[in-house]
PDB file of C-alpha atoms in Angstrom:
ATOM      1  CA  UNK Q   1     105.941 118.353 148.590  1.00 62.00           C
ATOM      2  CA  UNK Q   2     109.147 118.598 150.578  1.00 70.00           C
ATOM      3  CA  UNK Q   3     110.106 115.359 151.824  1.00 82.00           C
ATOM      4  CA  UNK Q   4     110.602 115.093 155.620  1.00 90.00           C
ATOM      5  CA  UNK Q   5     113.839 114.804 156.866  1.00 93.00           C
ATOM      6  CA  UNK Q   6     116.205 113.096 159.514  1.00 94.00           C
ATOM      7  CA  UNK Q   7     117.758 116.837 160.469  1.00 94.00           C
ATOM      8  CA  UNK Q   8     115.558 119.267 158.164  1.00 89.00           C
ATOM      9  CA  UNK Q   9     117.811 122.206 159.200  1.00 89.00           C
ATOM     10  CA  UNK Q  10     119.714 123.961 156.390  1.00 89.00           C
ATOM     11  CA  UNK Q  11     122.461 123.994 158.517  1.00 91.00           C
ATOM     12  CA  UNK Q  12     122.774 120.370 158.409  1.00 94.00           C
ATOM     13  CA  UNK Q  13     123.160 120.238 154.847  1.00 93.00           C
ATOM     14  CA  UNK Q  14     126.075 122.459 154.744  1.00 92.00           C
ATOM     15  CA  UNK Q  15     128.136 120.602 157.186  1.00 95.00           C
ATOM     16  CA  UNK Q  16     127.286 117.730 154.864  1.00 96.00           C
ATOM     17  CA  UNK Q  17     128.656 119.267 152.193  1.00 93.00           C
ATOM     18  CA  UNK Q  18     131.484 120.535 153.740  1.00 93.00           C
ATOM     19  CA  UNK Q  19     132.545 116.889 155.329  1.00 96.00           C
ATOM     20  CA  UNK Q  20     132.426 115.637 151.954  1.00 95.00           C
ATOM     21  CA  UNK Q  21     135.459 117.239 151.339  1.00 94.00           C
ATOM     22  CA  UNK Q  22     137.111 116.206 154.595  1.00 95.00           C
ATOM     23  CA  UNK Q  23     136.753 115.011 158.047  1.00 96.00           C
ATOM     24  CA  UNK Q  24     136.441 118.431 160.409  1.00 94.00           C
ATOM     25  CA  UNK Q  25     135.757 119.509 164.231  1.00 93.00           C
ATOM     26  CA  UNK Q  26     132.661 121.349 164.646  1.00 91.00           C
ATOM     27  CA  UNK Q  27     134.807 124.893 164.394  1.00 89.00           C
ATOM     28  CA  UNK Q  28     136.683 123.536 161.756  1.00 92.00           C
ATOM     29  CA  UNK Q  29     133.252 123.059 160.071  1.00 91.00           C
ATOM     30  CA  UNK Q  30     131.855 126.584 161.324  1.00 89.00           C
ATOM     31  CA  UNK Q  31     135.675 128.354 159.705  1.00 89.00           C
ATOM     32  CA  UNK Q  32     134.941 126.734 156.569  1.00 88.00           C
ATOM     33  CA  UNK Q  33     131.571 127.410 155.976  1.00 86.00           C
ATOM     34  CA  UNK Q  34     131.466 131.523 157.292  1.00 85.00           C
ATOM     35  CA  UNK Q  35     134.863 131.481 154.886  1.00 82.00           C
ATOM     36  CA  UNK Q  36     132.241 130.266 151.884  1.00 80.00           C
ATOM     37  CA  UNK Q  37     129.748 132.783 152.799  1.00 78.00           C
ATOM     38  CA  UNK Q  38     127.339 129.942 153.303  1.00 76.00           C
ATOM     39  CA  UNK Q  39     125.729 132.152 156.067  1.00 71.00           C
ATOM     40  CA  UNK Q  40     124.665 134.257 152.693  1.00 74.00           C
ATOM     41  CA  UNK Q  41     123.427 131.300 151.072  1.00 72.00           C
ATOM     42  CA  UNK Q  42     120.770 130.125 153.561  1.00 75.00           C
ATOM     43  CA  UNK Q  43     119.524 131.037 156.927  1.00 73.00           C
ATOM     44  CA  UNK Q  44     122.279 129.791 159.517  1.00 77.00           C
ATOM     45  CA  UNK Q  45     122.453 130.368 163.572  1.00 81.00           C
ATOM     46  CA  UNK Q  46     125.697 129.533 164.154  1.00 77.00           C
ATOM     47  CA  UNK Q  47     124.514 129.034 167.617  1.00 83.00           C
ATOM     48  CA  UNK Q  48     123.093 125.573 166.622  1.00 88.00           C
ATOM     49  CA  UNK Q  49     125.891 124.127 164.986  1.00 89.00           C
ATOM     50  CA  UNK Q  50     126.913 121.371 167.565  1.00 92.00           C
ATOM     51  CA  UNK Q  51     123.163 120.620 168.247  1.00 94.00           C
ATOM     52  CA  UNK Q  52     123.118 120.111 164.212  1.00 95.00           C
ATOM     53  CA  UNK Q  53     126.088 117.883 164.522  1.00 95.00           C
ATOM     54  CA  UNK Q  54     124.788 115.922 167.295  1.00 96.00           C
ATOM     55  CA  UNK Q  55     121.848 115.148 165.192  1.00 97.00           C
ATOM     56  CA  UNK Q  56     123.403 114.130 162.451  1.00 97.00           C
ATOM     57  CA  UNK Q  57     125.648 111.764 164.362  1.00 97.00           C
ATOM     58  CA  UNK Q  58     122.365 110.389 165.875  1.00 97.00           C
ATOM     59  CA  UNK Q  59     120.524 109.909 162.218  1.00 98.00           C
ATOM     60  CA  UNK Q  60     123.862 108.217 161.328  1.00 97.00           C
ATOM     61  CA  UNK Q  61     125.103 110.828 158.592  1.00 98.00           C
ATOM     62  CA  UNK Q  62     127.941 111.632 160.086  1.00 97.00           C
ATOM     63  CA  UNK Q  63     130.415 109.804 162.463  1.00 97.00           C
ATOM     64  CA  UNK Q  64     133.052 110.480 164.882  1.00 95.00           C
ATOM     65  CA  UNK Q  65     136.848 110.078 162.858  1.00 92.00           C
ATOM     66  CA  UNK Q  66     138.820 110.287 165.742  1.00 85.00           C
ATOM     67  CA  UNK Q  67     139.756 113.638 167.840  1.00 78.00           C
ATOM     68  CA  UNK Q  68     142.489 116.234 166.930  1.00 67.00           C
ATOM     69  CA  UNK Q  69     143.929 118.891 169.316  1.00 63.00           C
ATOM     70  CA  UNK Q  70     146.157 122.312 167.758  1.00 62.00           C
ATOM     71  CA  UNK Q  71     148.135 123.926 169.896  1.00 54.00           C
ATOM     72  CA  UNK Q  72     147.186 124.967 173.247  1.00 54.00           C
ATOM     73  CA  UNK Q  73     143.323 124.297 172.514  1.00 63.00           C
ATOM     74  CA  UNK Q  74     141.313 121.623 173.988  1.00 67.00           C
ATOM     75  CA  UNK Q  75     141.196 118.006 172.221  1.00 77.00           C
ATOM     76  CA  UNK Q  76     138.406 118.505 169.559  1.00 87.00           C
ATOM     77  CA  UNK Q  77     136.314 115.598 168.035  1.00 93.00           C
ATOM     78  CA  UNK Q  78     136.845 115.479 164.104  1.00 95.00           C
ATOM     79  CA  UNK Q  79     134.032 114.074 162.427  1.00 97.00           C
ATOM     80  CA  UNK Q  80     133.557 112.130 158.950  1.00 97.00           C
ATOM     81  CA  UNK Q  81     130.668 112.107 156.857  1.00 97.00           C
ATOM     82  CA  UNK Q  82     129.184 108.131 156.393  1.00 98.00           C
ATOM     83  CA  UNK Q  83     127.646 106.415 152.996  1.00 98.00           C
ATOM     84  CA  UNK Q  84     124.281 107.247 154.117  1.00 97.00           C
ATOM     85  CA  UNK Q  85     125.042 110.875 155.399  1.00 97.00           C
ATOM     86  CA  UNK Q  86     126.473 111.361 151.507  1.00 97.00           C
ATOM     87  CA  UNK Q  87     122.905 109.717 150.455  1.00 97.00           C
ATOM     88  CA  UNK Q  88     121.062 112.344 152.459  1.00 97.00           C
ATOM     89  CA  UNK Q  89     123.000 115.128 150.869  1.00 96.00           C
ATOM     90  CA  UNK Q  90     122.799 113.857 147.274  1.00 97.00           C
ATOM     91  CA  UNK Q  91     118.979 113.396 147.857  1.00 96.00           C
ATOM     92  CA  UNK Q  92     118.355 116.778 149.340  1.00 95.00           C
ATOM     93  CA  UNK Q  93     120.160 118.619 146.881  1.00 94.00           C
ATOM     94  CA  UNK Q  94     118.347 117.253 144.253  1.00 95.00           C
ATOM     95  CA  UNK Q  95     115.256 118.155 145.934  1.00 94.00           C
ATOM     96  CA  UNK Q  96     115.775 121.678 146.215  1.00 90.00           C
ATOM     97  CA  UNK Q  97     116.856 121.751 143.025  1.00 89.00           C
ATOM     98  CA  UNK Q  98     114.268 120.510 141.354  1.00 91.00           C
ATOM     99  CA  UNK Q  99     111.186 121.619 143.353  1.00 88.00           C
ATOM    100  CA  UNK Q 100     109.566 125.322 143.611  1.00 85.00           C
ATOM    101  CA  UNK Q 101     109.278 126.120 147.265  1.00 83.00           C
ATOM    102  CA  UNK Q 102     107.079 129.419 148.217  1.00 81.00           C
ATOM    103  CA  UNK Q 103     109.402 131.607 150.032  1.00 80.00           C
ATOM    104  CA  UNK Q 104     107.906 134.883 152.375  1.00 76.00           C
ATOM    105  CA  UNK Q 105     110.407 137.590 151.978  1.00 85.00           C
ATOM    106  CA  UNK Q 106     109.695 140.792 153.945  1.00 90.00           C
ATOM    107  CA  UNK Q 107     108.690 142.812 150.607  1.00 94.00           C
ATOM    108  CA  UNK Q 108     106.180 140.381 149.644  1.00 93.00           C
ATOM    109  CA  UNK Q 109     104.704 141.050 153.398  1.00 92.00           C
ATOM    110  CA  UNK Q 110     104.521 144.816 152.363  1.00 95.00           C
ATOM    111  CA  UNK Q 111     103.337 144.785 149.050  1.00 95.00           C
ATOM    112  CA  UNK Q 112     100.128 142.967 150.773  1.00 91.00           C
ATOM    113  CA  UNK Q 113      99.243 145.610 152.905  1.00 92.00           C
ATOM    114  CA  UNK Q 114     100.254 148.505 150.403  1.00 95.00           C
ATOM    115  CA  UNK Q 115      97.245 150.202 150.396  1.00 92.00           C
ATOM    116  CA  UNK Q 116      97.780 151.112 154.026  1.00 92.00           C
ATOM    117  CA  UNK Q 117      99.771 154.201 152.470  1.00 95.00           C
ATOM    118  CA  UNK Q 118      98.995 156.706 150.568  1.00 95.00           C
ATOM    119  CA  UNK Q 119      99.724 156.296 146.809  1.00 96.00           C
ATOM    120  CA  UNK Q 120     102.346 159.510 147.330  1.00 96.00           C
ATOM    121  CA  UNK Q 121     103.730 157.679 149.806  1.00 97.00           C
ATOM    122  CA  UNK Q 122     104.709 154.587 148.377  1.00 97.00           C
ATOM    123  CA  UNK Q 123     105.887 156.478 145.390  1.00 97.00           C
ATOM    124  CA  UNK Q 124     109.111 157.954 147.007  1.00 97.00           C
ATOM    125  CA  UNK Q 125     109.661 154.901 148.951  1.00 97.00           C
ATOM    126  CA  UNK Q 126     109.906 152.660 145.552  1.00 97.00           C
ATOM    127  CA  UNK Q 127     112.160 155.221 144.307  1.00 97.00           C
ATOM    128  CA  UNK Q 128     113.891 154.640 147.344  1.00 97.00           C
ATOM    129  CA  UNK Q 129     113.985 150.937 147.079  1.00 97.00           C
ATOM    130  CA  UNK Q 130     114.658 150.854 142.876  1.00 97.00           C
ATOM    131  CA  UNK Q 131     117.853 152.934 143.680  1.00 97.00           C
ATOM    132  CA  UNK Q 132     119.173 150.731 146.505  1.00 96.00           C
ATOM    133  CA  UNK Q 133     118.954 147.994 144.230  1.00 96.00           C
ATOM    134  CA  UNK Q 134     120.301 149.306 141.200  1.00 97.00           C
ATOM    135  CA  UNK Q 135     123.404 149.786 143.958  1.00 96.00           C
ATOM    136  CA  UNK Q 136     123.339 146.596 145.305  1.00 93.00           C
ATOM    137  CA  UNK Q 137     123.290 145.198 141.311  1.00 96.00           C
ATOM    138  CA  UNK Q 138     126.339 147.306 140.050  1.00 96.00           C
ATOM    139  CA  UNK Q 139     128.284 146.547 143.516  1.00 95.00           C
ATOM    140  CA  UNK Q 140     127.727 142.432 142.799  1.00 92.00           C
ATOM    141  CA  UNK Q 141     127.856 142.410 139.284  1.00 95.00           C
ATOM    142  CA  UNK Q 142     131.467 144.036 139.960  1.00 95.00           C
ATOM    143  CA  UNK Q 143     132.325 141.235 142.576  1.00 92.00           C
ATOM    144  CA  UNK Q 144     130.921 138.352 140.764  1.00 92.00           C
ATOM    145  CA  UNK Q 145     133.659 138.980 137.588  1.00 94.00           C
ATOM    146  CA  UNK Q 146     135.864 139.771 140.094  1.00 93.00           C
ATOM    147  CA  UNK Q 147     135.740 136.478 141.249  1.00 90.00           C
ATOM    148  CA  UNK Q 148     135.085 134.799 137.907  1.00 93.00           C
ATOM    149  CA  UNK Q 149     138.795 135.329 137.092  1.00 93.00           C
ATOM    150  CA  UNK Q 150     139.419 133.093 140.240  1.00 90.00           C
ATOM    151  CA  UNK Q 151     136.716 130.480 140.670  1.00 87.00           C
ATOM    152  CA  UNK Q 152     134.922 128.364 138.116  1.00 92.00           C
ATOM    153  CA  UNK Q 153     131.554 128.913 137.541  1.00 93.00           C
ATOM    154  CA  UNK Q 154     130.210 126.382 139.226  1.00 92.00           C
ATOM    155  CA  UNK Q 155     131.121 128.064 142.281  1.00 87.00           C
ATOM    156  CA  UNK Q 156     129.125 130.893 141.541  1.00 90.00           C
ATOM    157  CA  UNK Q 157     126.174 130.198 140.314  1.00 93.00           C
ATOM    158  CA  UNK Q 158     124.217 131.035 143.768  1.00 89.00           C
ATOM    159  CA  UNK Q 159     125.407 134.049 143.012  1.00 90.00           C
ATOM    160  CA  UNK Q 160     123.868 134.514 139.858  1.00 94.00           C
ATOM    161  CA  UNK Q 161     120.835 133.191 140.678  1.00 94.00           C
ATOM    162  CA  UNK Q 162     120.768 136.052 143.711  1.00 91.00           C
ATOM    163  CA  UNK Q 163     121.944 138.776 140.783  1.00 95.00           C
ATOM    164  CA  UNK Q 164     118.582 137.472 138.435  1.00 96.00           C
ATOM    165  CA  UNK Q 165     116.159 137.821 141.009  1.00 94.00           C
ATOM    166  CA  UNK Q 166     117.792 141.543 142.160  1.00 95.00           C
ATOM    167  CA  UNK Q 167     117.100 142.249 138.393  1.00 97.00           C
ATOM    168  CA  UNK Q 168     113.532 141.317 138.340  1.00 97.00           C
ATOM    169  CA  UNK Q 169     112.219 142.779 141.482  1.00 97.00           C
ATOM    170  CA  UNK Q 170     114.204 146.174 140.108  1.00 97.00           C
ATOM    171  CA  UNK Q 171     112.342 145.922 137.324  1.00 98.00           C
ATOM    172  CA  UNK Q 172     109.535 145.064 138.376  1.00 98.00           C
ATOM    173  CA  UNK Q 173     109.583 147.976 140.800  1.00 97.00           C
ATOM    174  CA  UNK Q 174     110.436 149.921 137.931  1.00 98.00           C
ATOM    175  CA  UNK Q 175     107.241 148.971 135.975  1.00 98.00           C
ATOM    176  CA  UNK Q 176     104.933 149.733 139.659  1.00 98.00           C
ATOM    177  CA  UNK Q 177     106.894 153.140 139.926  1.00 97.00           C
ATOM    178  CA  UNK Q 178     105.859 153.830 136.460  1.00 98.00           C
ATOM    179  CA  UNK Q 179     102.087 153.460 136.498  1.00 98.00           C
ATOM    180  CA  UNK Q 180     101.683 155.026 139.867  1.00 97.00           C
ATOM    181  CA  UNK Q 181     103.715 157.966 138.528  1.00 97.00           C
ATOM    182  CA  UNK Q 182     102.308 158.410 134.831  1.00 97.00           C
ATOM    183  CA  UNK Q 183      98.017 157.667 136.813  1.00 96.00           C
ATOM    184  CA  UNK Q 184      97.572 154.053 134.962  1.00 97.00           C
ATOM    185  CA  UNK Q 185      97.317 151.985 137.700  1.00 97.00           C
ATOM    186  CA  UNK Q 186      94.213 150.378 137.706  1.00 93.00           C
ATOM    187  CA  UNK Q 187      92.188 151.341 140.785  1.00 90.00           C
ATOM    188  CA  UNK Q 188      94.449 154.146 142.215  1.00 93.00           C
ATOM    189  CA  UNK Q 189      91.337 156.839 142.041  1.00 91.00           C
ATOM    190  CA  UNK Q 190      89.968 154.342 144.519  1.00 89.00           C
ATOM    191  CA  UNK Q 191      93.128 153.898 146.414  1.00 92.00           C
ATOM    192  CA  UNK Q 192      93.496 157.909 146.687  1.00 93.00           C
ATOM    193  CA  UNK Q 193      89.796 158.429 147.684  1.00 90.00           C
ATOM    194  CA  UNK Q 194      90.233 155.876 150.542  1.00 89.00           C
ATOM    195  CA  UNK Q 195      93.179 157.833 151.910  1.00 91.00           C
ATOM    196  CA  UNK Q 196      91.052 161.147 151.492  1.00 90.00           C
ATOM    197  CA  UNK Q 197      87.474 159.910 152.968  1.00 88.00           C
ATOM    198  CA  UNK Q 198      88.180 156.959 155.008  1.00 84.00           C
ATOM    199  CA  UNK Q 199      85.509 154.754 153.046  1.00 81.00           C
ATOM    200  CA  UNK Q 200      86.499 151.550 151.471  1.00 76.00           C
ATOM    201  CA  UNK Q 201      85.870 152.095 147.163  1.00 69.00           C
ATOM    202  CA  UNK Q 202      82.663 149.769 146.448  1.00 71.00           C
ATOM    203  CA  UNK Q 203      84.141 147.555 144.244  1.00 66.00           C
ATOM    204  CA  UNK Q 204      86.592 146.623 147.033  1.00 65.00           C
ATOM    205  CA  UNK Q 205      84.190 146.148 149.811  1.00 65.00           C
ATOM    206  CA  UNK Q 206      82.644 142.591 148.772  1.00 63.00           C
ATOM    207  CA  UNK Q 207      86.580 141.118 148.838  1.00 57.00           C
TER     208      UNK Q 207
END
């Protein structure tokens, strides 16, 4: 089980990580982390960011360093990231790394209605789908050597990850696409009949 913590918002744990580095002002922070794609990485609202930093201060993770101000812009507070804030971020990131969390993405939601549509239906739309990714694989597989000449991997292994899991839901899709096409998916007379008389198939009533 996820353990509870001081400021549970992912947000939190990427200004953590990126004070590690070096002490920053909250748009500093914001610059750095949009410039890592870290938006891309986990769900951020940018629009929280000094509420997140607030927080933190509060917990005692991170601490004000003293205030900067560049060029005609308003004195900004520069932050530092404290012994315990760098124990919260050690600890977290071994958490996620080591334990499964379930995740809802938006195709899971659709594949649990499915039957909603016709069997014809859902056949053009996973065509649809298996093409877009097949796209979105080729475009990031380019990228990600692209910026293996630059970065080590270490850097990129989110992005593999993200790659790996495109590749099995495309094939996966491919292997749904095929038995709805070739007839050998079990229980798709049923599914059709539904769709043609309106009456639940019998062995799918009692469920």
């Amino acid at each position: 089980m996820a353990k509870k913590r001081p400021v549970g918002n992912l947000l939190a744990l990427a200004v953590l990580s990126a004070l590690a580095q070096r002490p920053m002002h909250p748009y500093e922070m914001a610059s750095v982390l949009r410039g890592r794609g870290k938006d891309a990485d986990m769900p951020i609202k940018w629009g929280s960011l000094y509420t997140v930093v607030g927080n933190l201060v509060r917990h005692g993770l991170i601490a004000e360093a003293g205030s900067g101000r560049e060029g005609g812009r308003p004195e900004r507070t520069i932050y530092r990231i404290t012994d315990a804030g760098t124990a919260e971020m050690r600890d977290w990131v071994r958490e996620l790394v080591a334990t499964p969390e379930p995740e809802l993405p938006r195709f899971k939601a659709a594949l649990s209605v499915l039957g909603a549509l016709r069997p014809d239906e859902v056949i053009p739309l996973l065509r649809t789908r298996l093409e877009a990714l097949r796209g979105r694989l080729e475009e990031r597989r380019r990228e990600l050597e692209r910026q293996a000449e630059q970065l080590p991997r270490l850097f990129l292994v989110e992005e593999e990850y993200e790659l790996a899991l495109w590749q099995a839901e495309a094939d996966w899709v491919a292997a749904l696409l095929q038995e709805l096409t070739d007839g050998t998916f079990p229980g798709l007379d049923g599914w059709v009949a539904y769709h043609a008389t309106g009456h639940v198939p019998p062995e799918l009533t009692d469920l």
